[in-house]
Tab-separated table of C-alpha atoms and ligand atoms in Angstrom:
chain	number	residue	atom	x	y	z
A	1	UNK	CA	146.079	90.778	108.798
A	2	UNK	CA	149.011	92.062	110.853
A	3	UNK	CA	148.996	95.335	112.745
A	4	UNK	CA	151.424	96.821	110.206
A	5	UNK	CA	149.217	95.874	107.261
A	6	UNK	CA	146.205	97.295	109.020
A	7	UNK	CA	148.012	100.526	109.898
A	8	UNK	CA	149.026	100.952	106.246
A	9	UNK	CA	145.457	100.340	105.059
A	10	UNK	CA	144.083	102.839	107.570
A	11	UNK	CA	146.646	105.454	106.543
A	12	UNK	CA	145.619	105.005	102.905
A	13	UNK	CA	141.978	105.365	103.887
A	14	UNK	CA	142.694	108.462	105.996
A	15	UNK	CA	141.358	106.688	109.100
A	16	UNK	CA	144.474	105.990	111.186
A	17	UNK	CA	142.979	107.904	114.154
A	18	UNK	CA	141.162	104.703	115.222
A	19	UNK	CA	144.515	103.252	116.312
A	20	UNK	CA	145.150	106.195	118.659
A	21	UNK	CA	145.098	103.927	121.748
A	22	UNK	CA	146.562	100.791	120.145
A	23	UNK	CA	149.693	100.689	122.303
A	24	UNK	CA	147.630	100.874	125.501
A	25	UNK	CA	145.363	97.947	124.590
A	26	UNK	CA	145.732	94.370	125.854
A	27	UNK	CA	146.340	91.643	123.270
A	28	UNK	CA	142.657	90.615	123.476
A	29	UNK	CA	141.495	94.204	122.977
A	30	UNK	CA	143.843	94.603	120.029
A	31	UNK	CA	142.518	91.500	118.336
A	32	UNK	CA	138.872	92.509	118.843
A	33	UNK	CA	139.541	95.986	117.354
A	34	UNK	CA	141.446	94.350	114.523
A	35	UNK	CA	138.472	92.078	113.787
A	36	UNK	CA	136.095	95.064	113.704
A	37	UNK	CA	138.363	96.978	111.355
A	38	UNK	CA	138.863	94.019	109.039
A	39	UNK	CA	135.097	93.910	108.545
A	40	UNK	CA	134.927	97.561	107.421
A	41	UNK	CA	134.685	98.186	103.683
A	42	UNK	CA	136.874	101.301	103.533
A	43	UNK	CA	136.248	101.846	99.845
A	44	UNK	CA	132.520	101.975	100.542
A	45	UNK	CA	132.997	104.275	103.552
A	46	UNK	CA	135.060	106.617	101.396
A	47	UNK	CA	132.379	106.696	98.719
A	48	UNK	CA	129.733	107.434	101.329
A	49	UNK	CA	131.830	110.129	103.009
A	50	UNK	CA	132.422	111.791	99.672
A	51	UNK	CA	128.717	111.713	98.934
A	52	UNK	CA	129.094	109.693	95.734
A	53	UNK	CA	125.784	108.131	96.620
A	54	UNK	CA	124.118	111.589	96.519
A	55	UNK	CA	120.414	111.444	97.359
A	56	UNK	CA	118.026	111.731	94.403
A	57	UNK	CA	116.142	114.942	93.673
A	58	UNK	CA	113.050	113.997	95.679
A	59	UNK	CA	111.087	117.103	94.721
A	60	UNK	CA	111.523	116.356	91.017
A	61	UNK	CA	110.540	112.724	91.574
A	62	UNK	CA	107.558	113.652	93.740
A	63	UNK	CA	106.295	115.954	90.981
A	64	UNK	CA	105.985	112.903	88.733
A	65	UNK	CA	104.649	110.511	91.368
A	66	UNK	CA	101.360	108.701	90.770
A	67	UNK	CA	99.480	106.266	93.004
A	68	UNK	CA	100.872	102.716	92.731
A	69	UNK	CA	99.310	99.695	91.065
A	70	UNK	CA	97.083	98.510	93.876
A	71	UNK	CA	94.266	96.363	95.165
A	72	UNK	CA	92.033	98.872	96.943
A	73	UNK	CA	89.544	98.180	99.720
A	74	UNK	CA	86.838	100.023	97.792
A	75	UNK	CA	87.562	97.744	94.778
A	76	UNK	CA	88.237	100.579	92.310
A	77	UNK	CA	90.472	99.318	89.546
A	78	UNK	CA	91.167	95.992	91.233
A	79	UNK	CA	92.574	93.336	88.903
A	80	UNK	CA	91.676	90.362	91.106
A	81	UNK	CA	88.913	89.564	93.576
A	82	UNK	CA	89.473	88.806	97.273
A	83	UNK	CA	87.955	85.327	96.854
A	84	UNK	CA	90.341	84.436	94.042
A	85	UNK	CA	93.232	85.759	96.114
A	86	UNK	CA	92.295	83.842	99.267
A	87	UNK	CA	91.912	80.587	97.338
A	88	UNK	CA	95.287	81.049	95.636
A	89	UNK	CA	97.048	82.064	98.859
A	90	UNK	CA	95.555	79.161	100.823
A	91	UNK	CA	96.739	76.714	98.176
A	92	UNK	CA	100.302	78.078	98.391
A	93	UNK	CA	100.186	77.784	102.183
A	94	UNK	CA	98.898	74.204	102.036
A	95	UNK	CA	101.666	73.404	99.555
A	96	UNK	CA	104.247	74.574	102.122
A	97	UNK	CA	105.590	77.317	99.855
A	98	UNK	CA	105.841	80.023	102.548
A	99	UNK	CA	108.413	81.080	105.108
A	100	UNK	CA	108.512	84.089	107.454
A	101	UNK	CA	111.220	86.704	107.824
A	102	UNK	CA	110.753	88.621	111.073
A	103	UNK	CA	113.174	91.487	111.583
A	104	UNK	CA	114.118	92.411	115.124
A	105	UNK	CA	117.572	93.896	114.903
A	106	UNK	CA	116.675	97.539	115.571
A	107	UNK	CA	117.968	99.320	118.648
A	108	UNK	CA	114.527	100.591	119.638
A	109	UNK	CA	115.995	103.885	120.812
A	110	UNK	CA	112.705	105.793	120.715
A	111	UNK	CA	110.884	103.229	122.858
A	112	UNK	CA	113.638	103.369	125.467
A	113	UNK	CA	113.134	99.734	126.576
A	114	UNK	CA	116.300	98.115	127.935
A	115	UNK	CA	115.903	94.798	126.101
A	116	UNK	CA	115.183	93.707	122.532
A	117	UNK	CA	111.768	95.104	121.516
A	118	UNK	CA	110.438	91.571	121.019
A	119	UNK	CA	110.646	91.106	124.792
A	120	UNK	CA	108.272	94.020	125.427
A	121	UNK	CA	105.195	92.771	127.336
A	122	UNK	CA	102.494	94.231	125.120
A	123	UNK	CA	99.453	91.950	125.527
A	124	UNK	CA	96.844	94.293	127.069
A	125	UNK	CA	95.300	91.532	129.191
A	126	UNK	CA	97.762	88.636	128.834
A	127	UNK	CA	101.014	90.635	129.026
A	128	UNK	CA	102.331	88.457	126.184
A	129	UNK	CA	105.540	89.777	124.680
A	130	UNK	CA	105.767	90.884	121.064
A	131	UNK	CA	107.743	87.711	120.312
A	132	UNK	CA	104.951	85.532	121.714
A	133	UNK	CA	102.196	87.519	119.983
A	134	UNK	CA	103.770	87.170	116.542
A	135	UNK	CA	104.982	83.586	116.937
A	136	UNK	CA	101.502	82.481	118.029
A	137	UNK	CA	100.064	84.028	114.898
A	138	UNK	CA	102.557	82.151	112.759
A	139	UNK	CA	101.782	78.869	114.523
A	140	UNK	CA	98.051	79.405	114.155
A	141	UNK	CA	98.387	79.891	110.394
A	142	UNK	CA	100.672	76.859	110.106
A	143	UNK	CA	98.190	74.749	112.108
A	144	UNK	CA	95.288	75.854	109.959
A	145	UNK	CA	96.977	74.776	106.746
A	146	UNK	CA	98.597	71.684	108.250
A	147	UNK	CA	102.156	72.729	107.455
A	148	UNK	CA	105.346	73.863	109.095
A	149	UNK	CA	106.274	77.480	108.304
A	150	UNK	CA	109.896	78.221	109.171
A	151	UNK	CA	110.730	81.546	110.739
A	152	UNK	CA	113.937	83.389	109.907
A	153	UNK	CA	114.405	85.844	112.754
A	154	UNK	CA	116.882	88.651	112.227
A	155	UNK	CA	118.713	90.138	115.192
A	156	UNK	CA	121.704	92.468	115.390
A	157	UNK	CA	124.731	92.446	117.694
A	158	UNK	CA	122.619	94.725	119.942
A	159	UNK	CA	119.810	92.144	120.321
A	160	UNK	CA	121.275	88.748	119.358
A	161	UNK	CA	122.376	87.050	122.573
A	162	UNK	CA	119.448	88.239	124.658
A	163	UNK	CA	116.970	87.189	121.974
A	164	UNK	CA	118.438	83.682	121.793
A	165	UNK	CA	118.427	83.300	125.575
A	166	UNK	CA	114.848	84.597	125.867
A	167	UNK	CA	113.434	82.356	123.158
A	168	UNK	CA	115.302	79.344	124.579
A	169	UNK	CA	113.947	80.072	128.013
A	170	UNK	CA	110.398	80.077	126.595
A	171	UNK	CA	110.851	77.038	124.333
A	172	UNK	CA	110.517	79.278	121.280
A	173	UNK	CA	106.873	79.866	122.262
A	174	UNK	CA	105.997	76.533	120.737
A	175	UNK	CA	107.980	76.656	117.492
A	176	UNK	CA	109.889	73.439	116.895
A	177	UNK	CA	113.670	73.723	116.958
A	178	UNK	CA	113.960	73.286	113.186
A	179	UNK	CA	111.259	75.903	112.556
A	180	UNK	CA	113.352	78.776	113.913
A	181	UNK	CA	116.586	80.115	112.519
A	182	UNK	CA	117.995	83.193	114.252
A	183	UNK	CA	120.518	85.139	112.214
A	184	UNK	CA	122.431	88.311	112.921
A	185	UNK	CA	122.582	91.291	110.586
A	186	UNK	CA	125.668	93.322	109.755
A	187	UNK	CA	126.826	96.629	111.197
A	188	UNK	CA	128.064	99.914	109.786
A	189	UNK	CA	130.461	102.327	111.464
A	190	UNK	CA	129.292	105.810	112.399
A	191	UNK	CA	131.395	108.689	111.120
A	192	UNK	CA	132.001	112.148	112.511
A	193	UNK	CA	129.609	114.412	110.606
A	194	UNK	CA	132.188	117.221	110.295
A	195	UNK	CA	135.303	115.282	109.391
A	196	UNK	CA	134.157	111.972	107.908
A	197	UNK	CA	136.391	110.097	110.367
A	198	UNK	CA	135.303	106.812	111.981
A	199	UNK	CA	134.349	107.238	115.633
A	200	UNK	CA	135.446	105.046	118.532
A	201	UNK	CA	132.758	103.965	121.013
A	202	UNK	CA	135.524	102.868	123.387
A	203	UNK	CA	139.282	102.918	123.140
A	204	UNK	CA	139.157	99.371	121.774
A	205	UNK	CA	135.994	99.452	119.647
A	206	UNK	CA	134.413	101.354	116.797
A	207	UNK	CA	131.043	103.082	117.106
A	208	UNK	CA	128.981	100.549	115.160
A	209	UNK	CA	125.242	100.202	114.603
A	210	UNK	CA	122.991	97.772	112.731
A	211	UNK	CA	122.962	98.387	108.979
A	212	UNK	CA	119.190	98.923	108.748
A	213	UNK	CA	116.360	96.514	107.932
A	214	UNK	CA	117.745	96.436	104.402
A	215	UNK	CA	120.638	94.526	105.963
A	216	UNK	CA	118.236	91.573	105.913
A	217	UNK	CA	119.041	90.928	102.271
A	218	UNK	CA	122.773	90.294	102.663
A	219	UNK	CA	122.412	88.601	106.051
A	220	UNK	CA	119.815	86.101	104.772
A	221	UNK	CA	122.324	84.839	102.242
A	222	UNK	CA	125.433	85.100	104.422
A	223	UNK	CA	123.836	83.229	107.318
A	224	UNK	CA	122.485	80.416	105.147
A	225	UNK	CA	118.765	81.222	105.414
A	226	UNK	CA	118.203	81.463	101.686
A	227	UNK	CA	119.891	78.121	101.172
A	228	UNK	CA	117.720	76.650	103.928
A	229	UNK	CA	114.558	78.079	102.337
A	230	UNK	CA	115.530	76.648	98.987
A	231	UNK	CA	116.161	73.228	100.531
A	232	UNK	CA	112.659	73.327	102.006
A	233	UNK	CA	111.118	74.315	98.654
A	234	UNK	CA	109.981	77.638	100.041
A	235	UNK	CA	109.136	79.851	97.095
A	236	UNK	CA	107.897	83.005	98.846
A	237	UNK	CA	108.819	84.793	102.041
A	238	UNK	CA	106.480	86.916	104.101
A	239	UNK	CA	108.357	89.787	105.775
A	240	UNK	CA	107.330	91.920	108.757
A	241	UNK	CA	108.686	93.915	111.697
A	242	UNK	CA	108.793	92.858	115.328
A	243	UNK	CA	107.131	96.085	116.434
A	244	UNK	CA	103.747	95.563	114.750
A	245	UNK	CA	101.563	93.313	116.943
A	246	UNK	CA	98.754	93.384	114.357
A	247	UNK	CA	100.941	92.075	111.517
A	248	UNK	CA	98.772	89.647	109.535
A	249	UNK	CA	101.510	87.050	109.312
A	250	UNK	CA	101.299	84.884	106.183
A	251	UNK	CA	97.875	86.316	105.344
A	252	UNK	CA	96.468	84.131	102.536
A	253	UNK	CA	94.861	87.117	100.831
A	254	UNK	CA	98.122	89.073	100.560
A	255	UNK	CA	99.962	85.964	99.373
A	256	UNK	CA	97.203	85.267	96.862
A	257	UNK	CA	97.357	88.752	95.305
A	258	UNK	CA	101.144	88.402	95.147
A	259	UNK	CA	100.797	85.139	93.222
A	260	UNK	CA	97.954	86.252	90.957
A	261	UNK	CA	99.943	89.363	90.006
A	262	UNK	CA	103.053	87.219	89.407
A	263	UNK	CA	104.841	89.775	91.540
A	264	UNK	CA	108.401	89.726	92.867
A	265	UNK	CA	107.423	91.944	95.809
A	266	UNK	CA	103.962	92.719	97.145
A	267	UNK	CA	103.450	95.289	99.889
A	268	UNK	CA	100.592	95.972	102.251
A	269	UNK	CA	99.742	99.648	102.618
A	270	UNK	CA	97.256	101.725	104.586
A	271	UNK	CA	95.316	104.734	103.359
A	272	UNK	CA	97.101	107.715	104.893
A	273	UNK	CA	94.953	109.639	107.362
A	274	UNK	CA	96.786	112.916	106.738
A	275	UNK	CA	99.024	114.290	103.995
A	276	UNK	CA	101.954	114.562	106.413
A	277	UNK	CA	101.484	111.218	108.195
A	278	UNK	CA	104.863	109.762	109.181
A	279	UNK	CA	104.868	106.745	106.884
A	280	UNK	CA	106.713	106.145	103.636
A	281	UNK	CA	104.641	106.888	100.525
A	282	UNK	CA	104.360	104.032	98.041
A	283	UNK	CA	104.129	105.610	94.595
A	284	UNK	CA	104.847	104.854	90.983
A	285	UNK	CA	107.144	107.049	88.922
A	286	UNK	CA	107.451	106.336	85.224
A	287	UNK	CA	106.020	102.859	85.773
A	288	UNK	CA	108.431	102.027	88.614
A	289	UNK	CA	107.028	101.389	92.082
A	290	UNK	CA	109.035	102.960	94.870
A	291	UNK	CA	108.832	104.677	98.232
A	292	UNK	CA	109.291	108.336	99.009
A	293	UNK	CA	109.910	108.759	102.724
A	294	UNK	CA	107.669	111.299	104.471
A	295	UNK	CA	110.582	113.630	105.134
A	296	UNK	CA	111.435	113.649	101.424
A	297	UNK	CA	107.912	114.380	100.144
A	298	UNK	CA	107.396	118.128	99.645
A	299	UNK	CA	104.038	119.146	101.212
A	300	UNK	CA	102.576	120.451	97.957
A	301	UNK	CA	102.789	116.950	96.464
A	302	UNK	CA	101.685	115.159	99.608
A	303	UNK	CA	98.569	117.323	99.761
A	304	UNK	CA	97.396	116.683	96.181
A	305	UNK	CA	93.787	115.471	96.045
A	306	UNK	CA	91.844	113.292	93.644
A	307	UNK	CA	88.392	114.153	92.254
A	308	UNK	CA	86.623	112.666	95.301
A	309	UNK	CA	88.718	114.772	97.708
A	310	UNK	CA	90.906	111.881	98.897
A	311	UNK	CA	94.704	112.050	98.896
A	312	UNK	CA	96.270	111.217	95.552
A	313	UNK	CA	99.402	109.725	97.125
A	314	UNK	CA	97.362	107.644	99.551
A	315	UNK	CA	99.513	104.568	100.109
A	316	UNK	CA	101.356	104.480	103.438
A	317	UNK	CA	104.017	101.789	103.779
A	318	UNK	CA	103.653	99.578	106.873
A	319	UNK	CA	106.715	97.385	106.391
A	320	UNK	CA	104.788	94.233	105.476
A	321	UNK	CA	105.870	92.578	102.244
A	322	UNK	CA	105.856	89.254	100.453
A	323	UNK	CA	108.893	88.387	98.341
A	324	UNK	CA	109.528	85.780	95.715
A	325	UNK	CA	112.555	83.879	97.008
A	326	UNK	CA	114.363	83.917	93.669
A	327	UNK	CA	113.951	87.708	93.538
A	328	UNK	CA	115.676	88.080	96.913
A	329	UNK	CA	118.468	85.768	95.789
A	330	UNK	CA	119.003	87.734	92.615
A	331	UNK	CA	118.956	91.100	94.407
A	332	UNK	CA	121.387	89.819	97.040
A	333	UNK	CA	123.838	88.735	94.365
A	334	UNK	CA	124.244	92.366	93.262
A	335	UNK	CA	126.409	94.241	95.748
A	336	UNK	CA	124.747	97.621	95.249
A	337	UNK	CA	121.109	96.635	94.869
A	338	UNK	CA	120.190	98.652	97.974
A	339	UNK	CA	121.473	102.200	98.457
A	340	UNK	CA	122.568	103.538	101.848
A	341	UNK	CA	120.521	106.232	103.557
A	342	UNK	CA	122.241	108.555	105.968
A	343	UNK	CA	120.859	109.761	109.303
A	344	UNK	CA	122.322	112.460	111.495
A	345	UNK	CA	122.393	111.150	115.090
A	346	UNK	CA	123.928	111.940	118.461
A	347	UNK	CA	126.515	109.196	118.980
A	348	UNK	CA	128.401	108.684	122.259
A	349	UNK	CA	132.114	108.197	121.649
A	350	UNK	CA	135.604	108.714	123.027
A	351	UNK	CA	137.548	111.526	121.457
A	352	UNK	CA	141.173	111.108	120.514
A	353	UNK	CA	142.342	112.503	123.828
A	354	UNK	CA	140.504	109.540	125.363
A	355	UNK	CA	137.644	111.576	126.860
A	356	UNK	CA	134.100	110.185	126.771
A	357	UNK	CA	131.836	112.557	124.845
A	358	UNK	CA	128.055	112.727	125.231
A	359	UNK	CA	127.107	115.054	122.378
A	360	UNK	CA	124.463	117.688	123.061
A	361	UNK	CA	123.307	117.543	119.445
A	362	UNK	CA	123.686	115.345	116.386
A	363	UNK	CA	127.384	114.824	115.739
A	364	UNK	CA	127.574	111.723	113.578
A	365	UNK	CA	126.258	110.104	110.434
A	366	UNK	CA	124.883	106.568	110.549
A	367	UNK	CA	124.328	104.596	107.358
A	368	UNK	CA	121.361	102.282	106.895
A	369	UNK	CA	119.801	100.277	104.107
A	370	UNK	CA	116.023	99.941	103.819
A	371	UNK	CA	114.263	96.807	102.630
A	372	UNK	CA	111.631	98.788	100.711
A	373	UNK	CA	114.311	99.979	98.292
A	374	UNK	CA	113.882	96.581	96.657
A	375	UNK	CA	110.545	97.764	95.218
A	376	UNK	CA	111.976	99.490	92.127
A	377	UNK	CA	113.839	96.281	91.248
A	378	UNK	CA	110.741	94.107	91.480
A	379	UNK	CA	108.829	92.932	88.440
A	380	UNK	CA	105.033	93.329	88.630
A	381	UNK	CA	105.150	94.951	92.072
A	382	UNK	CA	101.726	95.481	93.556
A	383	UNK	CA	100.307	97.124	96.673
A	384	UNK	CA	97.445	95.696	98.715
A	385	UNK	CA	95.455	98.125	100.862
A	386	UNK	CA	94.486	97.070	104.383
A	387	UNK	CA	92.697	98.805	107.238
A	388	UNK	CA	95.196	100.036	109.800
A	389	UNK	CA	92.863	98.779	112.539
A	390	UNK	CA	93.245	95.231	111.209
A	391	UNK	CA	96.919	95.204	110.353
A	392	UNK	CA	99.080	98.010	111.702
A	393	UNK	CA	99.764	99.325	115.207
A	394	UNK	CA	103.488	100.028	115.467
A	395	UNK	CA	105.282	100.310	118.799
A	396	UNK	CA	107.873	103.011	118.190
A	397	UNK	CA	107.653	105.643	120.934
A	398	UNK	CA	107.476	105.541	124.717
A	399	UNK	CA	104.095	105.980	126.429
A	400	UNK	CA	103.258	109.664	126.713
A	401	UNK	CA	103.973	110.346	123.063
A	402	UNK	CA	100.783	110.958	121.061
A	403	UNK	CA	101.377	108.223	118.466
A	404	UNK	CA	102.763	104.718	117.975
A	405	UNK	CA	103.241	103.869	121.645
A	406	UNK	CA	102.602	100.710	123.679
A	407	UNK	CA	99.331	102.335	124.824
A	408	UNK	CA	98.090	103.008	121.275
A	409	UNK	CA	99.123	99.492	120.163
A	410	UNK	CA	97.338	97.888	123.131
A	411	UNK	CA	94.194	99.879	122.343
A	412	UNK	CA	94.386	98.697	118.732
A	413	UNK	CA	94.740	95.058	119.837
A	414	UNK	CA	91.761	95.362	122.152
A	415	UNK	CA	89.624	96.949	119.417
A	416	UNK	CA	90.558	94.288	116.862
A	417	UNK	CA	89.900	91.417	119.272
A	418	UNK	CA	86.595	92.895	120.502
A	419	UNK	CA	85.437	93.103	116.888
A	420	UNK	CA	86.515	89.511	116.245
A	421	UNK	CA	84.478	88.310	119.225
A	422	UNK	CA	81.439	90.479	118.447
A	423	UNK	CA	81.477	89.237	114.841
A	424	UNK	CA	81.455	85.746	116.340
A	425	UNK	CA	78.266	86.616	118.228
A	426	UNK	CA	79.671	87.577	121.643
A	427	UNK	CA	78.563	90.617	123.618
A	428	UNK	CA	81.081	92.612	125.629
A	429	UNK	CA	80.261	94.997	128.455
A	430	UNK	CA	81.383	98.540	127.618
A	431	UNK	CA	84.930	99.283	128.728
A	432	UNK	CA	85.846	95.617	129.255
A	433	UNK	CA	89.120	94.564	127.621
A	434	UNK	CA	89.316	91.319	125.657
A	435	UNK	CA	92.372	89.790	124.056
A	436	UNK	CA	92.477	86.767	121.793
A	437	UNK	CA	95.417	84.504	120.990
A	438	UNK	CA	95.322	83.408	117.346
A	439	UNK	CA	95.963	79.896	118.644
A	440	UNK	CA	92.495	80.086	120.219
A	441	UNK	CA	90.855	81.687	117.180
A	442	UNK	CA	92.477	83.119	114.093
A	443	UNK	CA	89.272	84.790	112.939
A	444	UNK	CA	85.641	85.305	113.924
A	445	UNK	CA	84.457	82.117	112.183
A	446	UNK	CA	86.790	80.075	114.353
A	447	UNK	CA	85.812	82.080	117.448
A	448	UNK	CA	82.132	81.362	116.730
A	449	UNK	CA	82.825	77.636	117.034
A	450	UNK	CA	84.330	78.194	120.496
A	451	UNK	CA	82.117	80.703	122.282
A	452	UNK	CA	78.801	81.162	120.531
A	453	UNK	CA	76.965	84.177	121.974
A	454	UNK	CA	79.299	84.535	124.999
A	455	UNK	CA	78.589	87.441	127.351
A	456	UNK	CA	81.868	88.925	128.462
A	457	UNK	CA	81.658	91.113	131.555
A	458	UNK	CA	85.243	91.215	132.801
A	459	UNK	CA	88.703	91.531	131.254
A	460	UNK	CA	89.398	88.208	129.577
A	461	UNK	CA	92.245	86.634	127.661
A	462	UNK	CA	91.187	83.891	125.281
A	463	UNK	CA	94.412	81.894	125.018
B	1	LIG	P1	112.786	101.162	113.007
B	1	LIG	O1	113.450	101.763	111.845
B	1	LIG	O2	111.477	101.711	113.406
B	1	LIG	O3	113.822	101.204	114.188
B	1	LIG	O4	112.673	99.624	112.725
B	1	LIG	P2	113.797	100.651	115.684
B	1	LIG	O5	115.133	100.097	115.959
B	1	LIG	O6	112.676	99.700	115.960
B	1	LIG	O7	113.577	101.920	116.558
B	1	LIG	P3	114.425	103.286	116.720
B	1	LIG	O8	114.395	103.950	115.371
B	1	LIG	O9	115.815	102.931	117.175
B	1	LIG	O10	113.634	103.999	117.752
B	1	LIG	C1	111.623	99.007	112.023
B	1	LIG	C2	111.857	97.505	112.104
B	1	LIG	O11	113.091	97.177	111.496
B	1	LIG	C3	113.924	96.481	112.401
B	1	LIG	C4	113.432	96.842	113.780
B	1	LIG	O12	113.781	95.846	114.717
B	1	LIG	C5	111.950	96.952	113.536
B	1	LIG	O13	111.371	95.659	113.523
B	1	LIG	N1	115.321	96.902	112.167
B	1	LIG	C6	115.639	98.210	112.086
B	1	LIG	C7	116.280	95.932	112.052
B	1	LIG	O14	115.986	94.715	112.127
B	1	LIG	N2	117.567	96.322	111.844
B	1	LIG	C8	117.921	97.617	111.747
B	1	LIG	O15	119.138	97.888	111.553
B	1	LIG	C9	116.937	98.596	111.862
């Protein structure tokens, strides 16, 4: 596209302000700005600015929300038994039907760590990074079932190059070269919240940010991962986030329930500890499974109780799902299968006088897609309840915050691993930290074969 064509398109879209510094830019700067602008879908931006994607009436939906179809830990109403599920899931793993999608494209702003979150040294004794922790779990599962499980790792422009360099430097933490495919998600421009105009981060670049974990869907196809999975006869993809060190990667039980239910999308969930807990609520409305974010759930509905005093809308989303591959392919082929959510954020930018602006309050709207919005499209969707202590310890906030910090995640890892060792017959002196690599033992039965009745008196990493 020439500059003239671009200028005409921007004028039509009412966005010509982004060329304010064009004449001052070098040829290289001009071509990089041109490339950014060519990637923008102005029709979509216009629709979003005009609010044609207006948010649903959450209060009306919440009034009709019921608990989702689920496999509960207390077995009430369960359609399948854990033994059946494990057997079915193990068979699928042995047959090489599984792949992993790990998403690590977020900017990690709340954590305030200067590198991709996967590089955070979280291991409470070992100091293993989140990348190592999760990759070791994947390798341990693959070893157990005697297969190779490919990992599709999503980054964003904010994390891509550093992630590649880091994983190269560490030989992919033991994954073979053909077991890891790193792919980059798309971006969306931020717009000025008052005017709807695109913002410039610099004179020669737009203010862009990753398009949300829902960006996984389009990026998987665009970057060839779905084609690769198909070539390998992978029928189902386990999905989780880089910031959950307890993620039960490729858990046979979850996979088994997914298969027994003939489900397109199966989600792990935890029982919410409080009505206003900051997790998405998995619910069913008129037979359709979907998520109502905590900010969208009016308190009177969140607080509803069942006969036994427990929360009616109990299911907290933890961002762990299993997808049928063909379902992802079909959803990706429809341009609008995932809606955009908008978030009001403070975005640094240069104004059109060329001055750098650090806003004191939220000044811009960012647009993101969320992967869980695939739930309403899924046939036979089902939720599987897990204990948070076994499966969910997100690293979101910096230490000092009361919840979801490196400190709370480390404590959760220590508690889980101490239980694994005690169940294997070990005794641990009070206050002594123990950490277990899944490559050493994936569960207590395996640990029992390695350290029967060990007495652990000092901080130990079993790796
Ligand atoms: P969060 O939504 O919690 O965001 O991501 P974040 O980037 O980790 O942290 P904040 O909000 O900036 O503090 C949940 C998971 O989704 C991934 C993240 O990497 C994390 O694994 N994610 C999020 C993406 O891969 N891309 C995105 O655009 C957003």
